[in-house]
Amino acid sequence: MIAEPGSLKAMAPRSPEEELAVQATAILAEYVRTPTTDLLKKLAPVIVELRSHHRLNDGSVDWSGRSPAYRKIIAEIYRDAHVSDDGLDRLQTALRYHVGNVLRERAPSNDLQRAGLTDVSPRERTTTSRQAFQAMKEASAPRQDIPRLTAYAQALLEYVDEAAACDLTAKENEAARIALQSVQSRAAELLVRLRDAGRNTPTRK
C-alpha cells in the first residue's frame, strides 16, 4: 500500500517511483470524487513517467505497462484512490486515451516499436477514423470500389489501441486474434488479385 502523508513510512525519503505513485493516487482520488477530463490529462504524464521507471525482462523500458512490478503498483494506486470495481473499466478506457497521447510524445519511436506499439497517437487515430467514417457517410462505397474500401479498412485498424491488448480477457484475446487472422488472410488474397490485375493492366500515358 502507498503510504499516506501522515504515516511513519511517509516521513522517510521516498524514491522517485514512490513520489510518482503518491502523486498519481492523489490525482486519481480527486478524479473519483469529481471526474473531469482535465484530471485525466493531469494524471496521464504521471503514469507515463511511472512506466519509465520499470523494465521488462529484456531490459527495455516498460512503455506498454506490462511488467508485473508496474501492474502491481498501478493496482495499489487504484485501490488507494478508492476506484470502484464498477468504474474501473470506464476509467481505464478513458485514461488509456490520454496516456497514449503523452506516451507518443515522451517515448522514442524505436522504443515504441520494440514494445509492440505504433508511434501514432490515439488522438491521430481518432482523427483518421473520424475522417474515414465521415467519408463513408457522405458516399457509401460499393463492393467494387476497392481503393476506398481498403482505405476504410486501414483507418479502422489504425484506430485500434494496441496497448489495450493486455487488458483483454482470454476469450476476447482469442476472438480478436481469430478476426485478425481472417483479415490477414483476406488482405493477402486481395493483394495477390491486385498484383495479378496490375500486371495485366496497360500503363496509362
Tab-separated table of C-alpha atoms in Angstrom:
chain	number	residue	atom	x	y	z
A	1	MET	CA	0.000	0.000	0.000
A	2	ILE	CA	1.193	3.528	-0.791
A	3	ALA	CA	1.980	5.396	2.422
A	4	GLU	CA	-0.254	8.238	3.492
A	5	PRO	CA	1.448	11.585	4.228
A	6	GLY	CA	0.860	11.212	7.979
A	7	SER	CA	2.320	7.718	8.354
A	8	LEU	CA	5.808	6.857	9.645
A	9	LYS	CA	6.727	5.414	6.265
A	10	ALA	CA	5.818	8.646	4.543
A	11	MET	CA	8.343	10.503	6.774
A	12	ALA	CA	11.241	8.551	5.266
A	13	PRO	CA	12.712	9.792	1.954
A	14	ARG	CA	10.682	8.441	-0.936
A	15	SER	CA	12.111	7.076	-4.146
A	16	PRO	CA	11.152	8.834	-7.412
A	17	GLU	CA	8.801	5.934	-8.153
A	18	GLU	CA	7.101	6.292	-4.765
A	19	GLU	CA	6.718	10.031	-5.286
A	20	LEU	CA	5.038	9.399	-8.626
A	21	ALA	CA	2.740	6.794	-7.082
A	22	VAL	CA	1.689	9.198	-4.323
A	23	GLN	CA	1.086	11.935	-6.884
A	24	ALA	CA	-0.942	9.598	-9.104
A	25	THR	CA	-3.015	8.418	-6.157
A	26	ALA	CA	-3.853	11.979	-5.143
A	27	ILE	CA	-4.936	12.952	-8.672
A	28	LEU	CA	-6.943	9.773	-9.126
A	29	ALA	CA	-8.653	10.157	-5.751
A	30	GLU	CA	-9.714	13.646	-6.791
A	31	TYR	CA	-10.996	12.224	-10.082
A	32	VAL	CA	-13.075	9.640	-8.197
A	33	ARG	CA	-14.727	12.478	-6.264
A	34	THR	CA	-15.068	14.816	-9.241
A	35	PRO	CA	-14.438	13.097	-12.590
A	36	THR	CA	-13.161	15.569	-15.187
A	37	THR	CA	-11.124	15.249	-18.371
A	38	ASP	CA	-8.623	17.789	-17.046
A	39	LEU	CA	-7.746	15.457	-14.170
A	40	LEU	CA	-7.177	12.556	-16.566
A	41	LYS	CA	-4.917	14.786	-18.646
A	42	LYS	CA	-3.050	15.712	-15.473
A	43	LEU	CA	-2.720	12.063	-14.473
A	44	ALA	CA	-1.515	10.785	-17.859
A	45	PRO	CA	2.057	12.202	-17.777
A	46	VAL	CA	2.498	10.879	-14.231
A	47	ILE	CA	1.523	7.389	-15.400
A	48	VAL	CA	3.893	7.594	-18.376
A	49	GLU	CA	6.738	8.764	-16.136
A	50	LEU	CA	5.970	5.893	-13.766
A	51	ARG	CA	6.263	3.420	-16.644
A	52	SER	CA	9.677	4.863	-17.494
A	53	HIS	CA	10.937	3.606	-14.114
A	54	HIS	CA	10.069	-0.022	-14.908
A	55	ARG	CA	11.824	-2.523	-17.135
A	56	LEU	CA	10.771	-5.661	-18.990
A	57	ASN	CA	12.715	-8.927	-18.855
A	58	ASP	CA	14.843	-7.882	-21.842
A	59	GLY	CA	15.895	-4.687	-20.057
A	60	SER	CA	13.818	-2.342	-22.207
A	61	VAL	CA	11.622	0.378	-20.725
A	62	ASP	CA	8.120	-0.832	-19.929
A	63	TRP	CA	6.313	1.787	-22.004
A	64	SER	CA	3.407	-0.615	-22.582
A	65	GLY	CA	2.819	-1.125	-18.843
A	66	ARG	CA	3.120	-4.922	-18.912
A	67	SER	CA	5.716	-5.669	-16.229
A	68	PRO	CA	4.456	-7.324	-13.025
A	69	ALA	CA	6.053	-4.620	-10.862
A	70	TYR	CA	4.311	-1.830	-12.762
A	71	ARG	CA	0.951	-3.588	-12.759
A	72	LYS	CA	1.284	-4.184	-9.015
A	73	ILE	CA	1.882	-0.524	-8.212
A	74	ILE	CA	-0.914	0.574	-10.549
A	75	ALA	CA	-3.285	-1.795	-8.756
A	76	GLU	CA	-2.224	-0.217	-5.454
A	77	ILE	CA	-2.864	3.261	-6.860
A	78	TYR	CA	-6.371	2.273	-7.950
A	79	ARG	CA	-7.035	0.695	-4.567
A	80	ASP	CA	-5.698	3.598	-2.505
A	81	ALA	CA	-7.656	6.080	-4.644
A	82	HIS	CA	-10.809	4.037	-3.917
A	83	VAL	CA	-11.652	3.318	-7.552
A	84	SER	CA	-14.726	1.094	-7.529
A	85	ASP	CA	-14.865	-2.189	-9.440
A	86	ASP	CA	-17.845	-0.866	-11.389
A	87	GLY	CA	-15.951	2.222	-12.536
A	88	LEU	CA	-12.595	0.575	-13.216
A	89	ASP	CA	-13.165	-0.382	-16.864
A	90	ARG	CA	-14.588	3.020	-17.716
A	91	LEU	CA	-11.663	4.763	-16.029
A	92	GLN	CA	-9.036	2.612	-17.742
A	93	THR	CA	-10.615	3.225	-21.153
A	94	ALA	CA	-10.713	6.988	-20.652
A	95	LEU	CA	-7.224	7.157	-19.147
A	96	ARG	CA	-5.709	4.955	-21.857
A	97	TYR	CA	-6.538	7.590	-24.478
A	98	HIS	CA	-4.651	10.361	-22.649
A	99	VAL	CA	-1.757	8.106	-21.644
A	100	GLY	CA	-1.388	7.028	-25.272
A	101	ASN	CA	-1.116	10.637	-26.444
A	102	VAL	CA	1.521	11.516	-23.833
A	103	LEU	CA	3.387	8.264	-24.479
A	104	ARG	CA	3.900	9.115	-28.162
A	105	GLU	CA	5.383	12.468	-27.152
A	106	ARG	CA	7.609	11.014	-24.425
A	107	ALA	CA	8.923	7.691	-25.737
A	108	PRO	CA	11.327	7.316	-28.700
A	109	SER	CA	9.844	5.677	-31.792
A	110	ASN	CA	12.311	2.780	-31.590
A	111	ASP	CA	11.247	2.065	-28.014
A	112	LEU	CA	7.594	2.109	-29.026
A	113	GLN	CA	8.191	-0.365	-31.838
A	114	ARG	CA	10.184	-2.614	-29.511
A	115	ALA	CA	7.239	-2.580	-27.096
A	116	GLY	CA	4.830	-3.528	-29.875
A	117	LEU	CA	3.293	-0.038	-30.052
A	118	THR	CA	2.870	2.243	-33.034
A	119	ASP	CA	4.049	5.849	-32.985
A	120	VAL	CA	0.557	7.011	-33.998
A	121	SER	CA	-1.224	8.576	-31.029
A	122	PRO	CA	-4.843	7.796	-30.103
A	123	ARG	CA	-5.652	11.397	-30.995
A	124	GLU	CA	-4.295	10.888	-34.513
A	125	ARG	CA	-6.077	7.548	-34.849
A	126	THR	CA	-9.340	9.144	-33.803
A	127	THR	CA	-8.910	11.898	-36.393
A	128	THR	CA	-8.124	9.387	-39.133
A	129	SER	CA	-11.061	7.189	-38.196
A	130	ARG	CA	-13.434	10.136	-37.960
A	131	GLN	CA	-12.432	11.252	-41.451
A	132	ALA	CA	-12.921	7.755	-42.809
A	133	PHE	CA	-16.325	7.352	-41.175
A	134	GLN	CA	-17.387	10.757	-42.462
A	135	ALA	CA	-16.344	9.784	-45.966
A	136	MET	CA	-18.324	6.563	-45.652
A	137	LYS	CA	-21.416	8.521	-44.606
A	138	GLU	CA	-21.041	11.017	-47.439
A	139	ALA	CA	-20.532	8.425	-50.125
A	140	SER	CA	-21.231	4.795	-49.387
A	141	ALA	CA	-18.753	2.698	-51.344
A	142	PRO	CA	-19.963	-0.245	-53.443
A	143	ARG	CA	-18.146	-3.580	-53.170
A	144	GLN	CA	-16.310	-2.852	-56.396
A	145	ASP	CA	-14.687	0.346	-55.034
A	146	ILE	CA	-11.555	-1.404	-53.782
A	147	PRO	CA	-9.396	1.722	-53.222
A	148	ARG	CA	-11.974	3.362	-50.981
A	149	LEU	CA	-12.931	0.204	-49.073
A	150	THR	CA	-9.306	-0.725	-48.374
A	151	ALA	CA	-8.695	2.828	-47.123
A	152	TYR	CA	-11.624	2.384	-44.731
A	153	ALA	CA	-10.176	-0.929	-43.523
A	154	GLN	CA	-6.799	0.694	-42.928
A	155	ALA	CA	-8.392	3.542	-40.958
A	156	LEU	CA	-10.305	1.098	-38.748
A	157	LEU	CA	-7.179	-0.911	-37.926
A	158	GLU	CA	-5.167	2.245	-37.212
A	159	TYR	CA	-7.910	3.308	-34.807
A	160	VAL	CA	-7.329	0.213	-32.655
A	161	ASP	CA	-5.402	0.913	-29.444
A	162	GLU	CA	-2.926	-1.964	-29.283
A	163	ALA	CA	-1.992	-1.020	-25.706
A	164	ALA	CA	-5.407	-2.314	-24.635
A	165	ALA	CA	-4.397	-5.880	-25.591
A	166	CYS	CA	-3.053	-6.585	-22.116
A	167	ASP	CA	-6.471	-5.783	-20.603
A	168	LEU	CA	-8.413	-8.329	-22.676
A	169	THR	CA	-9.833	-11.495	-21.212
A	170	ALA	CA	-8.661	-14.815	-22.662
A	171	LYS	CA	-11.867	-15.140	-24.712
A	172	GLU	CA	-11.628	-11.566	-26.017
A	173	ASN	CA	-7.980	-12.092	-26.936
A	174	GLU	CA	-8.798	-15.287	-28.831
A	175	ALA	CA	-11.741	-13.667	-30.643
A	176	ALA	CA	-9.590	-10.716	-31.715
A	177	ARG	CA	-6.809	-12.998	-32.960
A	178	ILE	CA	-9.241	-15.117	-34.977
A	179	ALA	CA	-10.722	-11.992	-36.545
A	180	LEU	CA	-7.295	-10.564	-37.374
A	181	GLN	CA	-6.187	-13.861	-38.895
A	182	SER	CA	-9.227	-13.673	-41.181
A	183	VAL	CA	-8.368	-10.071	-42.038
A	184	GLN	CA	-4.774	-11.073	-42.747
A	185	SER	CA	-5.895	-13.951	-44.984
A	186	ARG	CA	-8.371	-11.772	-46.865
A	187	ALA	CA	-5.816	-8.970	-47.271
A	188	ALA	CA	-3.253	-11.434	-48.661
A	189	GLU	CA	-5.812	-12.742	-51.145
A	190	LEU	CA	-6.690	-9.229	-52.293
A	191	LEU	CA	-3.013	-8.333	-52.666
A	192	VAL	CA	-2.488	-11.311	-54.973
A	193	ARG	CA	-5.534	-10.333	-57.053
A	194	LEU	CA	-4.370	-6.707	-57.277
A	195	ARG	CA	-0.840	-7.679	-58.288
A	196	ASP	CA	-2.133	-10.024	-60.972
A	197	ALA	CA	-4.512	-7.361	-62.231
A	198	GLY	CA	-1.705	-4.790	-62.214
A	199	ARG	CA	0.434	-6.941	-64.486
A	200	ASN	CA	-2.397	-7.206	-66.998
A	201	THR	CA	-3.432	-3.563	-66.865
A	202	PRO	CA	-1.941	-1.354	-69.619
A	203	THR	CA	0.121	1.571	-68.308
A	204	ARG	CA	-1.678	4.891	-68.770
A	205	LYS	CA	0.242	7.601	-70.603
